[in-house]
Amino acid sequence: MTASNQTLEQILNLAAAHFKVPREKLTADDDFFKTLGIDSLQALDLLTRLEHHFHIELPDYELQGVSDFRTLAERIQVRL
Amino acid sequence: MESFRGKALSWELKNGVVELALHRAPCNEIGSLTLEELEQFVKVLERVTNEAHALIICSEIEAGFCAGADLRELHWRSQQMERKDAARGVRDFLERIHRVLNLIDASPLTTIAAVHGVTFGGGFELALVCDLIIADKMARFCFPELRLGLIPGFGGIPRLKRDLGNAVVRDLLLTGRSFNATKMQQVGLVSQVVGEGEPLRVARATAVQLGKFDRRTAVAAKRFIKPIPYEELRKEIDVFCELFAEPAVEAGLRKFVESEEAQPYLP
């Protein structure tokens, strides 16, 4: 598994566990707002959890327009 | 024991500790109602100074400590008035909220903000008046005002400059990005980062510790190490009011109020 795929897998696992969605229902290209059923405040919560998990800073403006897990993983990967 | 429960906030004095809890849905937006109750509160705060040694400010709302000024009310009110009357109304509101925040800032009590979740704009500025900030690890801090064509108006810039290096202040203001609690502790603003749901418990434990020391010494120490930047606070009101007169602000407010974006809280 590539580093990028590992990052994606960790995001999917974290999101599934925190928002109580079965992991098998989440795929890389899902719109996480829709799949997780979250609003912008919960998206901030997810951002904070990802920053803690990966020990990175992820400026929120980098997430403007990002709504799928794959692109989110790419944004995180470049900061690891 | 003294206590009060209003529409936007409640307070209680118990064992020498005043707890001020915000509880206005959706996320403690500060509009005229909250301001009126805060004005009542600071009168009480001055009165109980001899009976208390600490003040804790917290939120009962799950989403966070406070999402800032009530932009919907600001937009609605400014639509009801002539432009110059709206500008006068904004200045009046700012002067009133500054009086409240300056009194809390200058209070002889040791003050603690126990924050979680969204701590944005005016909510961040409310936390900044406190002597200590104890933050839930999931708290986020942000000044998103520039996206509206404004600067923070509740004393944010002078108080940030009091506590932080100018480069950090510029980053927060000019990018409008949000910082998590750990980052805020790293830059020196947050005193303690605690587990989820723990800020109030830790703030209460801290308040007990504060009560062990001689009050006169604590008050003298606070006066010495926490000057209030009154002149810059006045200037901030002037700059805010100048910017508020720009047409871009009305457009920015309307966009925010009418927004159906999935990410209105992302700067």
GROMACS .gro file of C-alpha atoms in nm:
model
  347
    1MET     CA    1   0.000   0.000   0.000
    2THR     CA    2   0.140   0.344  -0.094
    3ALA     CA    3   0.180   0.616   0.165
    4SER     CA    4  -0.101   0.807  -0.001
    5ASN     CA    5  -0.334   0.508   0.019
    6GLN     CA    6  -0.242   0.456   0.383
    7THR     CA    7  -0.334   0.817   0.455
    8LEU     CA    8  -0.666   0.773   0.274
    9GLU     CA    9  -0.737   0.454   0.467
   10GLN     CA   10  -0.667   0.623   0.799
   11ILE     CA   11  -0.901   0.912   0.711
   12LEU     CA   12  -1.179   0.674   0.615
   13ASN     CA   13  -1.133   0.473   0.936
   14LEU     CA   14  -1.128   0.785   1.152
   15ALA     CA   15  -1.435   0.936   0.984
   16ALA     CA   16  -1.630   0.609   1.006
   17ALA     CA   17  -1.548   0.564   1.373
   18HIS     CA   18  -1.618   0.920   1.479
   19PHE     CA   19  -1.935   0.979   1.281
   20LYS     CA   20  -2.057   0.623   1.340
   21VAL     CA   21  -2.090   0.527   0.975
   22PRO     CA   22  -2.006   0.167   0.873
   23ARG     CA   23  -1.655   0.175   0.727
   24GLU     CA   24  -1.761  -0.037   0.427
   25LYS     CA   25  -2.004   0.238   0.322
   26LEU     CA   26  -1.725   0.491   0.271
   27THR     CA   27  -1.527   0.512  -0.052
   28ALA     CA   28  -1.247   0.743  -0.162
   29ASP     CA   29  -1.456   0.948  -0.400
   30ASP     CA   30  -1.756   0.995  -0.173
   31ASP     CA   31  -1.871   1.348  -0.092
   32PHE     CA   32  -1.800   1.337   0.281
   33PHE     CA   33  -2.061   1.601   0.360
   34LYS     CA   34  -2.327   1.375   0.213
   35THR     CA   35  -2.192   1.034   0.310
   36LEU     CA   36  -2.122   1.133   0.669
   37GLY     CA   37  -2.426   1.361   0.687
   38ILE     CA   38  -2.222   1.646   0.832
   39ASP     CA   39  -2.246   2.026   0.820
   40SER     CA   40  -1.969   2.285   0.817
   41LEU     CA   41  -1.924   2.281   1.196
   42GLN     CA   42  -1.884   1.904   1.195
   43ALA     CA   43  -1.641   1.940   0.905
   44LEU     CA   44  -1.432   2.165   1.132
   45ASP     CA   45  -1.450   1.895   1.396
   46LEU     CA   46  -1.324   1.641   1.140
   47LEU     CA   47  -1.044   1.880   1.041
   48THR     CA   48  -0.933   1.911   1.404
   49ARG     CA   49  -0.939   1.534   1.452
   50LEU     CA   50  -0.730   1.487   1.136
   51GLU     CA   51  -0.479   1.749   1.252
   52HIS     CA   52  -0.441   1.568   1.584
   53HIS     CA   53  -0.423   1.224   1.422
   54PHE     CA   54  -0.157   1.315   1.165
   55HIS     CA   55   0.020   1.575   1.383
   56ILE     CA   56  -0.010   1.839   1.112
   57GLU     CA   57  -0.159   2.182   1.058
   58LEU     CA   58  -0.413   2.194   0.779
   59PRO     CA   59  -0.529   2.550   0.708
   60ASP     CA   60  -0.902   2.543   0.653
   61TYR     CA   61  -0.880   2.750   0.336
   62GLU     CA   62  -0.705   2.452   0.178
   63LEU     CA   63  -1.029   2.262   0.223
   64GLN     CA   64  -1.242   2.516   0.039
   65GLY     CA   65  -1.412   2.324  -0.235
   66VAL     CA   66  -1.279   1.989  -0.113
   67SER     CA   67  -1.558   1.745  -0.044
   68ASP     CA   68  -1.422   1.400  -0.129
   69PHE     CA   69  -1.195   1.182   0.083
   70ARG     CA   70  -0.937   1.128  -0.193
   71THR     CA   71  -0.863   1.500  -0.237
   72LEU     CA   72  -0.865   1.546   0.139
   73ALA     CA   73  -0.603   1.269   0.165
   74GLU     CA   74  -0.392   1.442  -0.100
   75ARG     CA   75  -0.403   1.771   0.093
   76ILE     CA   76  -0.291   1.590   0.407
   77GLN     CA   77  -0.027   1.378   0.233
   78VAL     CA   78   0.171   1.683   0.118
   79ARG     CA   79   0.204   1.793   0.480
   80LEU     CA   80   0.335   1.461   0.616
   81MET     CA   81  -2.538   3.204   4.676
   82GLU     CA   82  -2.647   3.442   4.401
   83SER     CA   83  -2.767   3.330   4.062
   84PHE     CA   84  -2.944   3.447   3.748
   85ARG     CA   85  -3.074   3.272   3.438
   86GLY     CA   86  -3.157   3.488   3.138
   87LYS     CA   87  -3.233   3.420   2.772
   88ALA     CA   88  -2.871   3.426   2.658
   89LEU     CA   89  -2.663   3.357   2.966
   90SER     CA   90  -2.671   3.255   3.328
   91TRP     CA   91  -2.442   3.320   3.617
   92GLU     CA   92  -2.392   3.185   3.965
   93LEU     CA   93  -2.168   3.280   4.256
   94LYS     CA   94  -2.068   2.980   4.463
   95ASN     CA   95  -1.775   2.928   4.699
   96GLY     CA   96  -1.601   3.244   4.580
   97VAL     CA   97  -1.626   3.153   4.211
   98VAL     CA   98  -1.855   3.328   3.964
   99GLU     CA   99  -1.954   3.109   3.670
  100LEU     CA  100  -2.091   3.284   3.363
  101ALA     CA  101  -2.241   3.034   3.119
  102LEU     CA  102  -2.359   3.126   2.769
  103HIS     CA  103  -2.659   2.934   2.641
  104ARG     CA  104  -2.807   3.108   2.340
  105ALA     CA  105  -2.860   2.881   2.036
  106PRO     CA  106  -2.725   2.821   1.782
  107CYS     CA  107  -2.378   2.906   1.911
  108ASN     CA  108  -2.398   3.202   2.150
  109GLU     CA  109  -2.389   3.467   1.878
  110ILE     CA  110  -2.351   3.804   2.049
  111GLY     CA  111  -2.633   4.040   1.956
  112SER     CA  112  -2.837   4.297   2.147
  113LEU     CA  113  -2.996   4.038   2.380
  114THR     CA  114  -2.662   3.892   2.490
  115LEU     CA  115  -2.516   4.241   2.523
  116GLU     CA  116  -2.800   4.354   2.751
  117GLU     CA  117  -2.752   4.052   2.976
  118LEU     CA  118  -2.375   4.099   2.976
  119GLU     CA  119  -2.431   4.460   3.086
  120GLN     CA  120  -2.644   4.335   3.376
  121PHE     CA  121  -2.377   4.079   3.455
  122VAL     CA  122  -2.087   4.325   3.480
  123LYS     CA  123  -2.287   4.533   3.729
  124VAL     CA  124  -2.320   4.223   3.945
  125LEU     CA  125  -1.955   4.137   3.889
  126GLU     CA  126  -1.849   4.472   4.031
  127ARG     CA  127  -2.080   4.422   4.327
  128VAL     CA  128  -1.953   4.073   4.421
  129THR     CA  129  -1.584   4.156   4.396
  130ASN     CA  130  -1.537   4.121   4.770
  131GLU     CA  131  -1.709   3.784   4.786
  132ALA     CA  132  -1.531   3.616   4.495
  133HIS     CA  133  -1.181   3.545   4.377
  134ALA     CA  134  -1.240   3.391   4.033
  135LEU     CA  135  -1.465   3.417   3.730
  136ILE     CA  136  -1.515   3.132   3.484
  137ILE     CA  137  -1.676   3.199   3.146
  138CYS     CA  138  -1.804   2.892   2.963
  139SER     CA  139  -2.072   2.774   2.721
  140GLU     CA  140  -2.357   2.530   2.765
  141ILE     CA  141  -2.396   2.500   2.388
  142GLU     CA  142  -2.250   2.183   2.240
  143ALA     CA  143  -2.128   2.345   1.916
  144GLY     CA  144  -1.885   2.567   2.096
  145PHE     CA  145  -1.794   2.857   2.317
  146CYS     CA  146  -1.923   3.135   2.089
  147ALA     CA  147  -1.942   3.187   1.714
  148GLY     CA  148  -1.898   3.565   1.746
  149ALA     CA  149  -2.119   3.862   1.671
  150ASP     CA  150  -2.476   3.797   1.562
  151LEU     CA  151  -2.429   3.878   1.194
  152ARG     CA  152  -2.791   3.801   1.111
  153GLU     CA  153  -2.910   4.063   1.358
  154LEU     CA  154  -2.647   4.309   1.237
  155HIS     CA  155  -2.758   4.257   0.877
  156TRP     CA  156  -3.129   4.278   0.964
  157ARG     CA  157  -3.087   4.597   1.168
  158SER     CA  158  -2.876   4.767   0.906
  159GLN     CA  159  -3.144   4.687   0.646
  160GLN     CA  160  -3.408   4.859   0.859
  161MET     CA  161  -3.218   5.189   0.882
  162GLU     CA  162  -3.064   5.461   0.673
  163ARG     CA  163  -2.694   5.395   0.615
  164LYS     CA  164  -2.577   5.671   0.853
  165ASP     CA  165  -2.817   5.553   1.125
  166ALA     CA  166  -2.692   5.196   1.083
  167ALA     CA  167  -2.334   5.319   1.122
  168ARG     CA  168  -2.431   5.507   1.439
  169GLY     CA  169  -2.603   5.194   1.571
  170VAL     CA  170  -2.293   4.985   1.507
  171ARG     CA  171  -2.072   5.236   1.688
  172ASP     CA  172  -2.310   5.241   1.983
  173PHE     CA  173  -2.311   4.861   1.998
  174LEU     CA  174  -1.932   4.846   1.981
  175GLU     CA  175  -1.888   5.105   2.254
  176ARG     CA  176  -2.126   4.913   2.479
  177ILE     CA  177  -1.959   4.576   2.420
  178HIS     CA  178  -1.616   4.735   2.471
  179ARG     CA  179  -1.731   4.876   2.807
  180VAL     CA  180  -1.844   4.529   2.913
  181LEU     CA  181  -1.531   4.353   2.794
  182ASN     CA  182  -1.301   4.619   2.942
  183LEU     CA  183  -1.470   4.574   3.280
  184ILE     CA  184  -1.421   4.196   3.268
  185ASP     CA  185  -1.062   4.247   3.151
  186ALA     CA  186  -0.995   4.485   3.442
  187SER     CA  187  -1.184   4.281   3.700
  188PRO     CA  188  -0.988   4.218   4.020
  189LEU     CA  189  -1.103   3.856   4.000
  190THR     CA  190  -0.881   3.610   3.820
  191THR     CA  191  -1.073   3.522   3.506
  192ILE     CA  192  -1.076   3.195   3.315
  193ALA     CA  193  -1.230   3.120   2.976
  194ALA     CA  194  -1.321   2.751   2.956
  195VAL     CA  195  -1.367   2.702   2.583
  196HIS     CA  196  -1.464   2.423   2.348
  197GLY     CA  197  -1.561   2.390   1.982
  198VAL     CA  198  -1.619   2.706   1.784
  199THR     CA  199  -1.441   3.005   1.939
  200PHE     CA  200  -1.468   3.249   1.652
  201GLY     CA  201  -1.468   3.626   1.608
  202GLY     CA  202  -1.643   3.790   1.902
  203GLY     CA  203  -1.629   3.459   2.089
  204PHE     CA  204  -1.252   3.455   2.054
  205GLU     CA  205  -1.249   3.818   2.170
  206LEU     CA  206  -1.453   3.727   2.478
  207ALA     CA  207  -1.197   3.458   2.563
  208LEU     CA  208  -0.914   3.708   2.508
  209VAL     CA  209  -1.031   3.933   2.792
  210CYS     CA  210  -0.973   3.649   3.038
  211ASP     CA  211  -0.652   3.594   3.230
  212LEU     CA  212  -0.635   3.225   3.143
  213ILE     CA  213  -0.779   3.023   2.858
  214ILE     CA  214  -0.841   2.655   2.920
  215ALA     CA  215  -0.930   2.483   2.595
  216ASP     CA  216  -1.088   2.155   2.499
  217LYS     CA  217  -0.853   1.978   2.257
  218MET     CA  218  -1.125   2.009   1.990
  219ALA     CA  219  -1.163   2.388   2.025
  220ARG     CA  220  -1.091   2.604   1.720
  221PHE     CA  221  -1.004   2.972   1.722
  222CYS     CA  222  -1.052   3.204   1.428
  223PHE     CA  223  -1.096   3.565   1.320
  224PRO     CA  224  -1.299   3.536   0.998
  225GLU     CA  225  -1.391   3.906   0.984
  226LEU     CA  226  -1.179   3.992   0.681
  227ARG     CA  227  -1.406   3.781   0.462
  228LEU     CA  228  -1.679   4.035   0.545
  229GLY     CA  229  -1.453   4.329   0.471
  230LEU     CA  230  -1.414   4.403   0.842
  231ILE     CA  231  -1.165   4.369   1.123
  232PRO     CA  232  -1.252   4.218   1.461
  233GLY     CA  233  -1.454   4.481   1.649
  234PHE     CA  234  -1.475   4.359   2.008
  235GLY     CA  235  -1.114   4.437   2.100
  236GLY     CA  236  -0.956   4.139   1.929
  237ILE     CA  237  -0.656   4.300   1.764
  238PRO     CA  238  -0.525   4.504   2.062
  239ARG     CA  239  -0.573   4.208   2.295
  240LEU     CA  240  -0.408   3.963   2.055
  241LYS     CA  241  -0.116   4.205   2.023
  242ARG     CA  242  -0.096   4.223   2.400
  243ASP     CA  243  -0.050   3.848   2.426
  244LEU     CA  244   0.109   3.725   2.104
  245GLY     CA  245   0.389   3.797   1.862
  246ASN     CA  246   0.289   4.019   1.573
  247ALA     CA  247   0.360   3.747   1.312
  248VAL     CA  248   0.103   3.517   1.471
  249VAL     CA  249  -0.147   3.803   1.489
  250ARG     CA  250  -0.096   3.874   1.119
  251ASP     CA  251  -0.140   3.507   1.032
  252LEU     CA  252  -0.468   3.484   1.224
  253LEU     CA  253  -0.609   3.808   1.088
  254LEU     CA  254  -0.485   3.819   0.732
  255THR     CA  255  -0.547   3.453   0.641
  256GLY     CA  256  -0.861   3.420   0.853
  257ARG     CA  257  -0.763   3.056   0.911
  258SER     CA  258  -0.858   2.876   1.227
  259PHE     CA  259  -0.606   2.740   1.477
  260ASN     CA  260  -0.669   2.434   1.689
  261ALA     CA  261  -0.614   2.440   2.065
  262THR     CA  262  -0.273   2.275   2.049
  263LYS     CA  263  -0.149   2.539   1.805
  264MET     CA  264  -0.291   2.809   2.029
  265GLN     CA  265  -0.104   2.664   2.323
  266GLN     CA  266   0.217   2.647   2.118
  267VAL     CA  267   0.194   3.017   2.032
  268GLY     CA  268   0.131   3.101   2.397
  269LEU     CA  269  -0.233   3.199   2.413
  270VAL     CA  270  -0.394   2.891   2.563
  271SER     CA  271  -0.290   2.804   2.915
  272GLN     CA  272  -0.404   2.440   2.922
  273VAL     CA  273  -0.533   2.199   2.656
  274VAL     CA  274  -0.758   1.937   2.810
  275GLY     CA  275  -0.959   1.637   2.697
  276GLU     CA  276  -1.298   1.658   2.532
  277GLY     CA  277  -1.565   1.785   2.770
  278GLU     CA  278  -1.310   1.868   3.041
  279PRO     CA  279  -1.254   2.248   3.026
  280LEU     CA  280  -1.513   2.344   3.288
  281ARG     CA  281  -1.396   2.078   3.534
  282VAL     CA  282  -1.034   2.189   3.492
  283ALA     CA  283  -1.135   2.556   3.516
  284ARG     CA  284  -1.313   2.484   3.845
  285ALA     CA  285  -1.008   2.302   3.980
  286THR     CA  286  -0.792   2.596   3.874
  287ALA     CA  287  -1.031   2.837   4.047
  288VAL     CA  288  -0.992   2.641   4.370
  289GLN     CA  289  -0.614   2.678   4.340
  290LEU     CA  290  -0.649   3.055   4.280
  291GLY     CA  291  -0.848   3.084   4.599
  292LYS     CA  292  -0.547   2.976   4.808
  293PHE     CA  293  -0.359   3.299   4.742
  294ASP     CA  294  -0.390   3.642   4.898
  295ARG     CA  295  -0.631   3.844   4.684
  296ARG     CA  296  -0.451   4.176   4.714
  297THR     CA  297  -0.132   4.015   4.584
  298ALA     CA  298  -0.315   3.849   4.296
  299VAL     CA  299  -0.483   4.178   4.203
  300ALA     CA  300  -0.151   4.367   4.213
  301ALA     CA  301   0.014   4.099   3.999
  302LYS     CA  302  -0.266   4.111   3.746
  303ARG     CA  303  -0.251   4.490   3.718
  304PHE     CA  304   0.125   4.469   3.664
  305ILE     CA  305   0.126   4.197   3.397
  306LYS     CA  306  -0.200   4.261   3.211
  307PRO     CA  307  -0.227   4.621   3.099
  308ILE     CA  308  -0.542   4.710   2.907
  309PRO     CA  309  -0.465   4.876   2.572
  310TYR     CA  310  -0.740   5.138   2.598
  311GLU     CA  311  -0.601   5.369   2.329
  312GLU     CA  312  -0.575   5.092   2.070
  313LEU     CA  313  -0.919   4.965   2.167
  314ARG     CA  314  -1.062   5.309   2.087
  315LYS     CA  315  -0.878   5.313   1.755
  316GLU     CA  316  -1.017   4.970   1.673
  317ILE     CA  317  -1.373   5.102   1.706
  318ASP     CA  318  -1.290   5.389   1.469
  319VAL     CA  319  -1.130   5.162   1.208
  320PHE     CA  320  -1.418   4.915   1.232
  321CYS     CA  321  -1.674   5.192   1.181
  322GLU     CA  322  -1.483   5.334   0.883
  323LEU     CA  323  -1.478   4.990   0.721
  324PHE     CA  324  -1.843   4.926   0.807
  325ALA     CA  325  -1.938   5.223   0.590
  326GLU     CA  326  -1.793   5.050   0.281
  327PRO     CA  327  -2.048   4.891   0.045
  328ALA     CA  328  -1.843   4.569   0.041
  329VAL     CA  329  -1.946   4.503   0.401
  330GLU     CA  330  -2.315   4.509   0.325
  331ALA     CA  331  -2.252   4.269   0.037
  332GLY     CA  332  -2.040   4.044   0.259
  333LEU     CA  333  -2.304   4.038   0.533
  334ARG     CA  334  -2.579   3.960   0.284
  335LYS     CA  335  -2.372   3.679   0.135
  336PHE     CA  336  -2.313   3.530   0.480
  337VAL     CA  337  -2.675   3.560   0.590
  338GLU     CA  338  -2.812   3.417   0.268
  339SER     CA  339  -2.540   3.154   0.234
  340GLU     CA  340  -2.646   2.799   0.170
  341GLU     CA  341  -2.288   2.687   0.124
  342ALA     CA  342  -2.184   2.365   0.286
  343GLN     CA  343  -1.886   2.540   0.442
  344PRO     CA  344  -1.988   2.887   0.567
  345TYR     CA  345  -1.766   2.846   0.873
  346LEU     CA  346  -1.458   2.778   0.664
  347PRO     CA  347  -1.280   3.109   0.598
   0.00000   0.00000   0.00000
